[in-house]
Coordinates of C-alpha atoms and ligand atoms in Angstrom, one line a residue:
Chain A
M1 CA -8.4 -6.3 24.0
I2 CA -5.6 -4.3 22.6
S3 CA -3.3 -2.5 25.0
L4 CA -0.3 -0.5 23.9
Q5 CA 1.9 0.2 27.0
N6 CA 4.6 2.8 27.0
V7 CA 5.3 2.3 23.4
S8 CA 8.2 4.3 21.9
K9 CA 9.5 4.1 18.4
T10 CA 12.7 5.8 17.1
F11 CA 13.6 5.7 13.5
E12 CA 17.3 6.1 12.6
V13 CA 17.7 7.8 9.3
G14 CA 21.4 7.9 8.7
K15 CA 22.8 9.6 11.8
K16 CA 19.6 11.4 12.6
K17 CA 17.1 10.0 15.0
V18 CA 13.4 10.5 14.6
E19 CA 11.3 9.8 17.6
A20 CA 8.0 8.9 16.0
L21 CA 6.3 7.6 19.2
K22 CA 7.2 8.8 22.7
D23 CA 5.9 6.6 25.5
V24 CA 2.4 6.1 24.1
S25 CA -0.2 4.1 26.0
V26 CA -3.7 3.3 24.7
E27 CA -6.3 0.8 25.5
I28 CA -8.8 -0.4 23.0
N29 CA -11.8 -2.2 24.3
K30 CA -13.6 -5.0 22.7
G31 CA -16.5 -3.9 20.5
E32 CA -15.6 -0.2 20.4
I33 CA -14.5 2.1 17.6
F34 CA -11.4 3.9 18.7
G35 CA -9.9 6.7 16.7
V36 CA -6.7 8.6 16.8
I37 CA -6.5 12.0 15.2
G38 CA -3.5 14.2 14.6
F39 CA -1.8 16.3 12.0
S40 CA 0.6 14.8 9.4
G41 CA 3.7 13.5 10.9
A42 CA 2.2 13.1 14.4
G43 CA 3.0 9.4 14.4
K44 CA -0.4 8.0 13.8
S45 CA 0.6 5.5 11.1
T46 CA 3.6 4.4 13.2
L47 CA 1.2 3.8 16.1
I48 CA -1.3 1.7 14.2
R49 CA 1.4 -0.3 12.6
C50 CA 2.8 -1.1 16.0
V51 CA -0.5 -3.0 16.7
N52 CA 0.3 -5.8 14.2
L53 CA 4.1 -5.2 14.3
L54 CA 4.4 -4.0 10.8
E55 CA 6.6 -1.6 12.8
R56 CA 8.4 -3.0 15.8
P57 CA 8.4 -0.6 18.8
T58 CA 11.8 0.3 20.1
S59 CA 10.4 -0.2 23.6
G60 CA 7.1 -0.9 25.3
K61 CA 4.5 -3.6 25.2
V62 CA 1.9 -4.5 22.6
I63 CA -0.6 -6.7 24.4
I64 CA -3.4 -8.4 22.4
D65 CA -5.8 -10.6 24.4
G66 CA -3.4 -10.9 27.2
T67 CA -0.3 -11.8 25.2
D68 CA 2.6 -9.5 24.6
I69 CA 3.0 -10.1 20.9
L70 CA 6.6 -8.7 20.9
T71 CA 7.6 -12.0 22.5
L72 CA 6.0 -14.2 19.8
N73 CA 8.0 -16.1 17.2
K74 CA 7.3 -15.6 13.5
K75 CA 4.8 -18.4 13.2
D76 CA 2.7 -17.3 16.2
L77 CA 2.8 -13.7 15.1
Q78 CA 1.4 -14.7 11.8
K79 CA -1.4 -16.4 13.6
V80 CA -2.2 -13.3 15.6
R81 CA -2.0 -11.2 12.5
Q82 CA -4.7 -13.4 10.8
K83 CA -7.1 -12.2 13.4
I84 CA -6.3 -8.5 12.8
G85 CA -7.6 -7.1 9.6
M86 CA -6.0 -3.9 8.2
I87 CA -7.1 -1.5 5.5
F88 CA -5.0 1.3 4.0
Q89 CA -5.3 4.7 2.4
G90 CA -3.9 3.2 -0.8
Y91 CA -6.2 0.1 -0.8
N92 CA -3.2 -2.1 -1.6
L93 CA -5.0 -4.6 -3.8
L94 CA -3.3 -6.9 -6.4
K95 CA -3.7 -5.0 -9.7
T96 CA -3.4 -8.2 -11.8
A97 CA -6.1 -10.1 -9.9
T98 CA -9.9 -9.8 -10.1
V99 CA -12.0 -8.6 -7.1
Y100 CA -12.8 -12.2 -6.4
Q101 CA -9.2 -13.3 -6.5
N102 CA -8.1 -10.4 -4.4
I103 CA -10.2 -11.8 -1.6
A104 CA -9.6 -15.5 -2.3
I105 CA -5.9 -15.5 -2.8
P106 CA -4.9 -14.6 0.8
L107 CA -7.4 -17.2 2.1
R108 CA -5.9 -19.8 -0.1
L109 CA -2.4 -18.9 1.1
E110 CA -3.6 -19.4 4.6
G111 CA -4.9 -22.8 3.8
V112 CA -8.6 -22.2 4.0
P113 CA -10.5 -25.0 2.1
A114 CA -11.7 -24.1 -1.4
A115 CA -15.4 -24.5 -0.7
E116 CA -15.2 -22.2 2.3
I117 CA -13.2 -19.7 0.4
R118 CA -16.0 -19.5 -2.2
E119 CA -18.6 -19.1 0.5
R120 CA -16.7 -16.4 2.4
V121 CA -15.9 -14.4 -0.8
K122 CA -19.5 -14.4 -1.7
K123 CA -20.7 -13.4 1.8
Y124 CA -18.3 -10.5 2.3
L125 CA -18.7 -9.2 -1.3
E126 CA -22.4 -9.0 -0.5
I127 CA -21.7 -7.2 2.8
V128 CA -19.7 -4.6 1.1
G129 CA -22.2 -4.3 -1.7
L130 CA -20.0 -5.4 -4.5
A131 CA -21.5 -8.8 -5.4
D132 CA -21.8 -7.8 -9.0
K133 CA -18.1 -6.8 -9.4
A134 CA -16.5 -10.1 -8.6
K135 CA -15.0 -10.4 -12.0
S136 CA -13.8 -6.8 -12.3
Y137 CA -10.2 -5.8 -11.9
P138 CA -9.3 -3.1 -9.4
G139 CA -8.3 -0.8 -12.3
E140 CA -11.9 -0.8 -13.4
L141 CA -13.3 0.3 -10.0
S142 CA -13.7 3.7 -8.3
G143 CA -11.7 4.5 -5.2
G144 CA -14.6 3.8 -2.9
Q145 CA -15.2 0.5 -4.6
R146 CA -11.6 -0.4 -4.2
Q147 CA -11.7 0.4 -0.6
R148 CA -14.8 -1.9 -0.3
V149 CA -12.8 -4.7 -1.9
A150 CA -10.0 -4.1 0.6
I151 CA -12.6 -4.2 3.5
A152 CA -14.0 -7.4 2.2
R153 CA -10.5 -8.9 1.9
A154 CA -9.9 -8.0 5.5
L155 CA -13.3 -9.2 6.7
A156 CA -12.9 -12.5 4.9
H157 CA -10.3 -13.6 7.5
E158 CA -13.1 -13.1 10.1
P159 CA -10.9 -10.9 12.2
E160 CA -11.7 -9.6 15.7
V161 CA -10.1 -6.3 15.1
L162 CA -10.0 -4.1 12.0
L163 CA -7.2 -1.5 11.8
S164 CA -7.7 1.4 9.4
D165 CA -4.9 3.7 8.4
E166 CA -6.6 6.7 6.8
A167 CA -9.0 4.5 4.9
T168 CA -11.1 7.4 3.7
S169 CA -8.5 10.0 3.2
A170 CA -8.3 9.6 -0.5
L171 CA -12.0 9.7 -1.0
D172 CA -14.6 12.4 -1.7
P173 CA -17.0 13.4 1.1
T174 CA -20.0 11.3 -0.2
T175 CA -17.9 8.2 -0.7
T176 CA -16.2 8.8 2.7
E177 CA -19.7 8.9 4.2
Q178 CA -20.6 5.5 2.6
I179 CA -17.4 3.9 3.7
L180 CA -17.9 5.2 7.3
E181 CA -21.4 3.9 7.2
L182 CA -20.0 0.5 6.2
L183 CA -17.5 0.5 9.0
L184 CA -20.3 1.3 11.5
T185 CA -22.3 -1.6 10.2
I186 CA -19.3 -3.9 10.5
N187 CA -18.8 -2.8 14.0
K188 CA -22.4 -3.2 15.0
E189 CA -23.5 -6.3 13.1
L190 CA -20.3 -8.3 13.0
G191 CA -19.1 -7.1 16.4
I192 CA -15.6 -6.2 15.1
T193 CA -13.5 -3.8 17.1
I194 CA -12.2 -1.0 15.0
F195 CA -9.0 1.0 15.6
L196 CA -8.7 3.8 13.1
I197 CA -6.4 6.8 12.5
T198 CA -7.3 9.8 10.6
H199 CA -6.6 13.5 10.2
E200 CA -10.2 14.3 9.6
L201 CA -12.4 15.3 12.5
D202 CA -15.5 14.2 10.7
V203 CA -14.4 10.6 10.8
I204 CA -13.9 10.7 14.5
Q205 CA -17.2 12.5 15.1
R206 CA -19.3 10.2 12.9
I207 CA -18.3 6.8 14.0
C208 CA -15.9 6.8 17.0
D209 CA -16.7 6.0 20.6
R210 CA -13.4 7.1 22.0
V211 CA -10.7 9.3 20.6
A212 CA -7.0 10.0 21.3
V213 CA -5.4 13.2 20.0
M214 CA -1.8 12.9 18.9
E215 CA 0.9 15.5 18.5
Q216 CA 4.6 14.9 17.9
G217 CA 4.6 11.3 18.9
R218 CA 2.6 11.8 22.1
I219 CA -1.0 11.3 23.0
V220 CA -2.0 14.7 24.4
E221 CA -5.7 14.0 25.2
Q222 CA -8.0 11.0 25.1
G223 CA -11.5 10.1 26.2
K224 CA -15.0 9.7 25.0
V225 CA -15.7 11.5 21.8
V226 CA -18.5 13.6 23.3
D227 CA -16.3 14.8 26.1
V228 CA -13.3 15.6 24.0
F229 CA -15.6 17.3 21.6
T230 CA -17.5 19.5 24.0
K231 CA -14.7 20.1 26.6
P232 CA -11.4 20.0 24.7
E233 CA -8.5 20.7 27.0
H234 CA -5.3 20.5 25.1
P235 CA -4.6 23.4 22.6
R236 CA -4.1 20.8 19.8
T237 CA -7.5 19.3 20.5
K238 CA -9.1 22.7 20.6
S239 CA -7.5 23.5 17.3
F240 CA -9.2 20.4 15.8
V241 CA -12.6 21.0 17.5
R242 CA -12.8 24.7 17.2
N243 CA -11.5 24.7 13.7
K244 CA -15.1 24.7 12.7
D245 CA -16.9 27.2 10.4
V246 CA -19.2 28.1 13.3
F247 CA -16.5 30.0 15.0
H248 CA -15.1 31.8 12.1
V249 CA -16.4 35.2 12.7
P250 CA -14.6 38.1 10.9
E251 CA -12.6 40.1 13.3
A252 CA -14.3 43.4 12.4
I253 CA -17.8 42.1 13.2
K254 CA -16.5 40.5 16.4
Q255 CA -15.2 43.8 17.6
Q256 CA -18.4 45.6 16.7
L257 CA -20.5 43.1 18.6
E258 CA -18.3 43.1 21.7
K259 CA -19.0 46.8 22.2
S260 CA -22.6 46.2 23.1
G261 CA -22.3 42.9 25.0
K262 CA -20.7 39.5 24.9
L263 CA -20.1 36.9 22.3
V264 CA -20.6 33.4 23.7
A265 CA -20.3 29.9 22.2
L266 CA -23.0 27.6 23.4
T267 CA -22.8 23.9 23.2
F268 CA -25.9 21.8 23.6
L269 CA -25.8 18.1 24.1
G270 CA -28.4 15.7 22.9
E271 CA -31.8 16.3 24.4
S272 CA -31.0 19.7 25.8
S273 CA -30.8 21.1 22.3
K274 CA -34.6 20.9 22.1
D275 CA -35.4 23.4 24.8
P276 CA -35.8 27.1 23.8
F277 CA -33.1 28.4 26.0
L278 CA -32.5 31.7 24.2
A279 CA -36.2 32.7 24.4
T280 CA -36.1 31.8 28.1
I281 CA -33.1 33.9 29.0
A282 CA -34.5 36.8 27.0
K283 CA -37.7 36.7 29.1
K284 CA -36.0 36.0 32.5
F285 CA -33.2 38.5 32.2
D286 CA -32.7 41.9 30.8
I287 CA -30.8 40.8 27.7
L288 CA -31.3 40.5 24.0
P289 CA -29.7 37.3 22.6
S290 CA -29.1 37.1 18.9
I291 CA -27.7 34.1 16.9
I292 CA -24.6 34.9 14.9
A293 CA -23.9 31.4 13.7
G294 CA -24.8 27.8 14.5
G295 CA -24.9 24.2 13.5
I296 CA -25.5 20.7 14.7
D297 CA -22.9 18.0 14.7
Q298 CA -24.0 14.4 14.6
L299 CA -21.8 12.2 16.8
K300 CA -22.0 8.5 16.7
D301 CA -25.0 8.2 19.0
Q302 CA -25.9 11.8 19.9
S303 CA -26.0 15.2 18.5
V304 CA -24.1 18.3 19.6
G305 CA -25.5 21.7 18.8
N306 CA -23.2 24.7 18.5
L307 CA -24.4 28.3 18.6
L308 CA -22.5 31.5 18.5
V309 CA -24.7 33.9 20.3
H310 CA -24.4 37.6 21.0
L311 CA -25.8 38.6 24.4
K312 CA -26.7 42.3 24.4
G313 CA -27.1 43.8 27.8
T314 CA -25.2 44.9 31.0
E315 CA -22.5 42.8 32.4
P316 CA -24.4 41.6 35.6
E317 CA -27.4 40.5 33.5
I318 CA -25.2 38.7 31.1
Q319 CA -23.5 36.9 34.0
K320 CA -26.9 35.8 35.4
A321 CA -28.0 34.5 32.0
I322 CA -24.7 32.5 31.7
S323 CA -25.1 31.0 35.1
Y324 CA -28.7 30.0 34.2
L325 CA -27.6 28.3 31.0
Q326 CA -24.8 26.5 32.8
A327 CA -27.2 25.2 35.4
E328 CA -29.3 23.8 32.5
E329 CA -26.2 21.9 31.3
V330 CA -25.4 24.1 28.4
L331 CA -21.7 24.6 27.9
V332 CA -20.9 28.3 27.7
E333 CA -17.6 29.7 26.5
E334 CA -16.8 33.3 26.1
V335 CA -15.4 33.8 22.6
S336 CA -13.6 37.0 23.3
N337 CA -11.5 35.3 26.0
Q338 CA -9.9 32.9 23.5
Chain B
M1 CA 14.0 -18.7 -56.4
S2 CA 13.7 -22.4 -56.5
T3 CA 17.3 -22.9 -57.4
F4 CA 18.3 -20.6 -54.5
L5 CA 16.2 -22.7 -52.2
N6 CA 17.6 -25.9 -53.5
E7 CA 21.1 -24.6 -53.1
W8 CA 20.7 -22.9 -49.7
G9 CA 17.5 -24.0 -48.2
D10 CA 19.0 -26.7 -46.0
T11 CA 21.9 -24.6 -44.8
I12 CA 19.6 -21.7 -43.9
W13 CA 17.1 -24.0 -42.3
Q14 CA 19.8 -25.6 -40.2
G15 CA 21.1 -22.2 -39.2
F16 CA 17.6 -21.2 -38.2
I17 CA 17.2 -24.3 -36.1
D18 CA 20.7 -23.7 -34.5
T19 CA 19.8 -20.1 -33.6
L20 CA 16.5 -21.2 -32.2
K21 CA 18.2 -23.9 -30.1
M22 CA 21.0 -21.7 -28.8
T23 CA 18.6 -18.9 -28.0
S24 CA 15.9 -21.0 -26.2
I25 CA 18.3 -23.2 -24.2
S26 CA 20.4 -20.3 -23.1
L27 CA 17.2 -18.3 -22.3
I28 CA 15.8 -21.0 -20.1
I29 CA 19.0 -21.6 -18.2
S30 CA 19.5 -17.9 -17.8
V31 CA 16.0 -17.4 -16.4
I32 CA 16.6 -20.3 -14.0
I33 CA 19.7 -18.5 -12.7
G34 CA 18.6 -14.9 -13.2
L35 CA 15.2 -15.1 -11.4
P36 CA 16.7 -16.3 -8.0
L37 CA 19.5 -13.7 -8.4
A38 CA 16.9 -11.0 -9.0
L39 CA 14.9 -12.1 -5.9
L40 CA 18.1 -12.2 -3.9
L41 CA 19.0 -8.7 -5.1
V42 CA 15.6 -7.4 -4.1
L43 CA 15.4 -9.2 -0.7
T44 CA 18.9 -8.3 0.4
R45 CA 18.8 -4.7 -0.6
K46 CA 18.4 -1.9 2.0
G47 CA 14.9 -2.2 3.5
G48 CA 14.3 -5.5 1.9
E49 CA 12.8 -8.6 3.6
A50 CA 16.2 -10.1 4.2
E51 CA 18.4 -7.1 4.3
N52 CA 22.1 -8.1 4.0
R53 CA 24.6 -5.5 3.0
I54 CA 27.4 -7.9 2.2
V55 CA 25.5 -10.4 0.0
N56 CA 23.9 -7.5 -1.8
A57 CA 27.2 -5.7 -2.4
I58 CA 29.0 -8.9 -3.7
L59 CA 26.0 -9.7 -6.0
N60 CA 25.9 -6.2 -7.4
T61 CA 29.6 -6.1 -8.1
V62 CA 29.8 -9.5 -9.8
I63 CA 26.8 -8.7 -12.0
N64 CA 28.3 -5.3 -12.9
I65 CA 31.7 -6.8 -13.8
I66 CA 30.2 -9.5 -16.0
R67 CA 27.9 -7.0 -17.6
S68 CA 30.7 -4.6 -18.5
I69 CA 32.5 -7.3 -20.6
P70 CA 31.4 -7.4 -24.3
F71 CA 30.2 -10.8 -25.4
I72 CA 32.9 -11.4 -28.0
I73 CA 35.6 -10.9 -25.3
L74 CA 33.7 -12.9 -22.7
L75 CA 33.4 -15.8 -25.2
F76 CA 37.2 -16.2 -25.2
F77 CA 37.9 -15.0 -21.7
I78 CA 35.9 -17.8 -20.1
L79 CA 37.0 -20.6 -22.4
P80 CA 38.6 -22.6 -19.6
F81 CA 35.4 -22.3 -17.6
T82 CA 33.3 -23.3 -20.6
K83 CA 35.5 -26.4 -21.2
L84 CA 35.1 -27.3 -17.5
V85 CA 31.3 -27.1 -17.5
A86 CA 30.3 -28.2 -21.1
Q87 CA 33.3 -30.6 -21.8
T88 CA 33.7 -28.7 -25.1
T89 CA 34.3 -25.2 -26.3
I90 CA 32.9 -25.5 -29.7
G91 CA 29.5 -26.2 -31.4
V92 CA 26.1 -25.3 -29.9
Q93 CA 26.9 -27.1 -26.7
G94 CA 30.1 -25.0 -26.3
V95 CA 28.4 -21.7 -26.8
I96 CA 25.6 -22.2 -24.3
V97 CA 27.9 -21.6 -21.4
P98 CA 29.2 -18.1 -22.5
L99 CA 25.7 -17.2 -23.6
V100 CA 24.3 -18.0 -20.2
V101 CA 27.1 -16.2 -18.4
F102 CA 26.4 -13.2 -20.6
T103 CA 22.6 -13.3 -20.3
A104 CA 21.8 -14.4 -16.8
P105 CA 23.2 -11.3 -15.0
Y106 CA 21.3 -9.1 -17.6
I107 CA 18.1 -11.0 -16.9
A108 CA 18.7 -10.7 -13.2
R109 CA 18.9 -6.9 -13.6
L110 CA 15.8 -6.7 -15.8
I111 CA 13.8 -8.9 -13.4
E112 CA 15.1 -6.9 -10.4
S113 CA 13.8 -3.7 -11.8
A114 CA 10.5 -5.3 -12.6
L115 CA 10.2 -6.6 -9.0
L116 CA 11.1 -3.2 -7.6
E117 CA 8.1 -1.7 -9.5
V118 CA 5.7 -3.7 -7.4
D119 CA 3.8 -1.5 -4.9
R120 CA 5.3 -2.0 -1.4
G121 CA 1.8 -1.4 0.0
V122 CA 0.5 -4.6 -1.3
V123 CA 3.4 -6.5 0.2
E124 CA 2.6 -4.8 3.6
A125 CA -1.1 -5.7 3.2
Y126 CA -0.1 -9.4 2.8
Q127 CA 2.3 -9.2 5.7
S128 CA -0.5 -7.7 7.8
M129 CA -2.7 -10.7 7.0
G130 CA 0.0 -13.0 8.5
I131 CA 1.2 -14.5 5.2
S132 CA 4.8 -15.8 5.1
T133 CA 7.5 -14.0 3.2
S134 CA 8.1 -16.9 0.8
K135 CA 4.5 -16.9 -0.2
I136 CA 4.4 -13.2 -0.6
I137 CA 7.5 -13.3 -2.8
W138 CA 5.9 -15.7 -5.2
Y139 CA 2.1 -14.9 -5.0
V140 CA 2.4 -11.1 -4.7
I141 CA 5.7 -9.8 -5.9
V142 CA 6.5 -12.1 -8.8
R143 CA 2.8 -12.2 -9.7
E144 CA 2.4 -8.5 -9.9
A145 CA 5.7 -8.1 -11.8
R146 CA 4.8 -10.7 -14.4
A147 CA 4.0 -8.3 -17.2
S148 CA 7.2 -6.3 -16.7
I149 CA 9.2 -9.5 -16.4
V150 CA 7.8 -10.7 -19.7
L151 CA 8.8 -7.4 -21.4
G152 CA 12.3 -7.7 -19.8
L153 CA 12.7 -11.2 -21.0
T154 CA 11.6 -10.1 -24.5
I155 CA 14.5 -7.6 -24.5
A156 CA 16.9 -10.2 -23.2
T157 CA 15.8 -12.7 -25.9
I158 CA 16.4 -10.3 -28.6
G159 CA 19.9 -9.5 -27.2
L160 CA 20.5 -13.2 -27.0
I161 CA 19.8 -13.6 -30.7
G162 CA 22.3 -10.9 -31.4
A163 CA 24.9 -12.7 -29.2
T164 CA 24.3 -16.0 -31.0
A165 CA 25.4 -14.4 -34.2
M166 CA 28.9 -14.0 -32.7
A167 CA 28.9 -17.6 -31.6
G168 CA 29.8 -18.5 -35.1
L169 CA 33.4 -17.7 -34.2
V170 CA 33.5 -20.8 -32.1
G171 CA 31.8 -22.8 -34.8
A172 CA 28.4 -22.9 -33.3
G173 CA 26.5 -22.3 -36.5
G174 CA 23.3 -20.3 -36.5
L175 CA 21.9 -17.6 -38.8
G176 CA 24.5 -15.0 -37.9
D177 CA 27.2 -17.4 -38.7
I178 CA 25.8 -18.2 -42.1
A179 CA 25.4 -14.5 -42.9
Y180 CA 29.1 -14.0 -41.9
Q181 CA 30.6 -17.1 -43.5
Y182 CA 28.7 -17.0 -46.8
G183 CA 27.6 -13.5 -47.2
H184 CA 30.7 -11.7 -46.0
L185 CA 33.7 -14.1 -46.5
R186 CA 32.5 -15.8 -49.7
F187 CA 30.5 -12.8 -51.0
Q188 CA 27.0 -14.3 -51.4
P189 CA 24.9 -11.2 -50.8
D190 CA 21.6 -13.1 -51.5
V191 CA 22.4 -15.5 -48.7
M192 CA 23.3 -12.6 -46.3
Y193 CA 20.0 -10.7 -47.1
T194 CA 17.9 -13.8 -46.7
T195 CA 19.4 -14.6 -43.2
I196 CA 19.0 -10.9 -42.2
I197 CA 15.4 -10.9 -43.3
I198 CA 14.8 -14.1 -41.3
L199 CA 16.5 -12.5 -38.2
I200 CA 14.3 -9.4 -38.6
I201 CA 11.2 -11.4 -38.7
M202 CA 12.3 -13.4 -35.7
V203 CA 12.9 -10.3 -33.7
Q204 CA 9.6 -8.7 -34.7
A205 CA 7.7 -11.8 -33.9
I206 CA 9.3 -12.1 -30.4
Q207 CA 8.7 -8.5 -29.6
S208 CA 5.0 -8.8 -30.7
I209 CA 4.5 -11.9 -28.7
G210 CA 6.1 -10.3 -25.7
N211 CA 4.0 -7.2 -25.9
L212 CA 0.8 -9.2 -26.3
L213 CA 1.6 -11.4 -23.4
A214 CA 2.5 -8.5 -21.2
R215 CA -0.7 -6.7 -22.1
K216 CA -2.7 -9.8 -21.2
L217 CA -0.9 -10.1 -17.8
R218 CA -1.2 -6.4 -16.9
K219 CA -4.9 -6.1 -16.7
N220 CA -5.1 -2.4 -15.7
Ligands
LIG401 N1 10.2 4.1 8.0 C1 10.5 5.3 8.5 N2 11.8 5.7 8.6 C2 12.1 6.9 9.1 N3 11.2 7.8 9.6 C3 9.9 7.4 9.6 C4 9.5 6.2 9.1 N4 8.2 6.1 9.2 C5 7.8 7.2 9.8 N5 8.8 8.1 10.0 C6 8.8 9.4 10.7 O1 8.0 9.3 11.9 C7 7.2 10.4 12.0 C8 5.8 10.0 12.1 O2 5.3 9.4 10.9 P1 3.9 8.8 10.7 O3 3.9 8.2 9.3 O4 3.6 7.9 11.8 O5 3.0 10.0 10.8 P2 1.4 10.2 10.5 O6 0.8 10.8 11.7 O7 0.9 8.9 10.0 O8 1.4 11.2 9.3 P3 0.5 11.3 8.0 O9 -0.8 11.9 8.4 O10 1.2 12.2 7.1 O11 0.4 9.9 7.5 C9 7.5 11.3 10.9 O12 8.4 12.3 11.3 C10 8.1 10.4 9.8 O13 9.0 11.1 9.0
LIG402 MG1 0.0 8.2 8.1

């Protein structure tokens, strides 16, 4: 539905050139939630802004429903934009207008009939759970509530796609969770495709179907969230995925443990997390497994269990245990090798 | 008190009306000229919606030149222009032209800075919704800047009242003229004090109304 093909964007600041995007291609399918993650300055905002041409690519194609929107004139581009909602980190609401007006004014400017405006504002305020705040001003609302208004404003155009530029980055964890929940509902119940960018792994993990990892203007890895999560390949991806508390073992303890065996990181996917693997290998082989750290990550539609385990025993026995686990589709990674 | 009123009441009332007339007419014309100028300044500046170096540079220079000339000098300097536009160079009608030439660029600057305060993010949000630039200018930028514009206009109005006082020099009348003619030249201090008090009350009232209106418009 959205296809960015070989998109590059170079900013010229004085005499200096900043290559914000270098030959980026991504494909966003109808109905999915696609996330882009990357550190600050990676080019994420530039990328998402190329989708509705808030930023015009220096080269490449932006194809939406089969049309390269770079070839459209102003009027036609405005029509396309009306079908693409966008929400921002800074909410970007009119400060001098009530919640109701904030949703109604853009519709009025687009020429939607008054009766329909009233209906839509009511409907979408209810969907975002702010029906009782219609008369409030943005200044009287919390950050999370303001983002809900911005979401309602975007939805009121009944778009096919919603772009989200760090919509939760200014919010606390609980509020973030609520907004993500809302985005999921929008995706599932209204069938709206979502393209979001974030620097927070949690956002990707909670709601995205597919993910692309960006670094210095390039996409270095992309795929299904589960795959990228469990088998990260690029060092940048690993730094995101492995940057989890589970793997933060103090160096001294690590060295101590490595004397008597091996430290391994185990990743269980979905159903496999229910089987008692550790007990089984302890019985089957001559090793003593002990759990150092662990946790479960909830992905959009499955869970991923992470365990840091110490396997005490001789090298051959450890290898046999590892082979056994791998045969059972548990991902095993030797921590000391990293 | 009543003898003073009998003797001066009409003169002062006439002066008050003249001041009010000069101020309000010049203000309205100045806003009509200043607002589009301000929009043009904002739109043509670097990164603006209709970026245009040359137009922006010319506009800035002209505004700066006019703004660097004191009103009293401007008044005489543009006499030929005044004659051309207003058919006369004296009276209330003759002074409107220099007052506008003096105030419109000032108002353009005040409105420009009010417009620049508006969050670029909101403008982007509206662009992303496919709303045309002209609608965004009016319904987003000007709308969001209203409170600051009102405060700017309040300042401009008070400056305008000050300038009308000098308009007496071309026989335009007004409170400032009365204070000067009777109070200073003919040494009637009570007339001078009365007009000064009226001017003070006018300025206070305008500032209070401006503040009140701005607060109502701001909402946050
Ligand atoms: N309008 C602009 N003019 C010049 N350079 C720009 C502009 N916009 C972005 N850049 C540059 O492009 C690069 C990518 O910026 P971008 O905003 O896309 O990064 P980002 O991944 O969104 O970062 P963040 O997480 O901090 O928002 C940066 O080096 C930035 O300085
Ligand atoms: Mg960004």
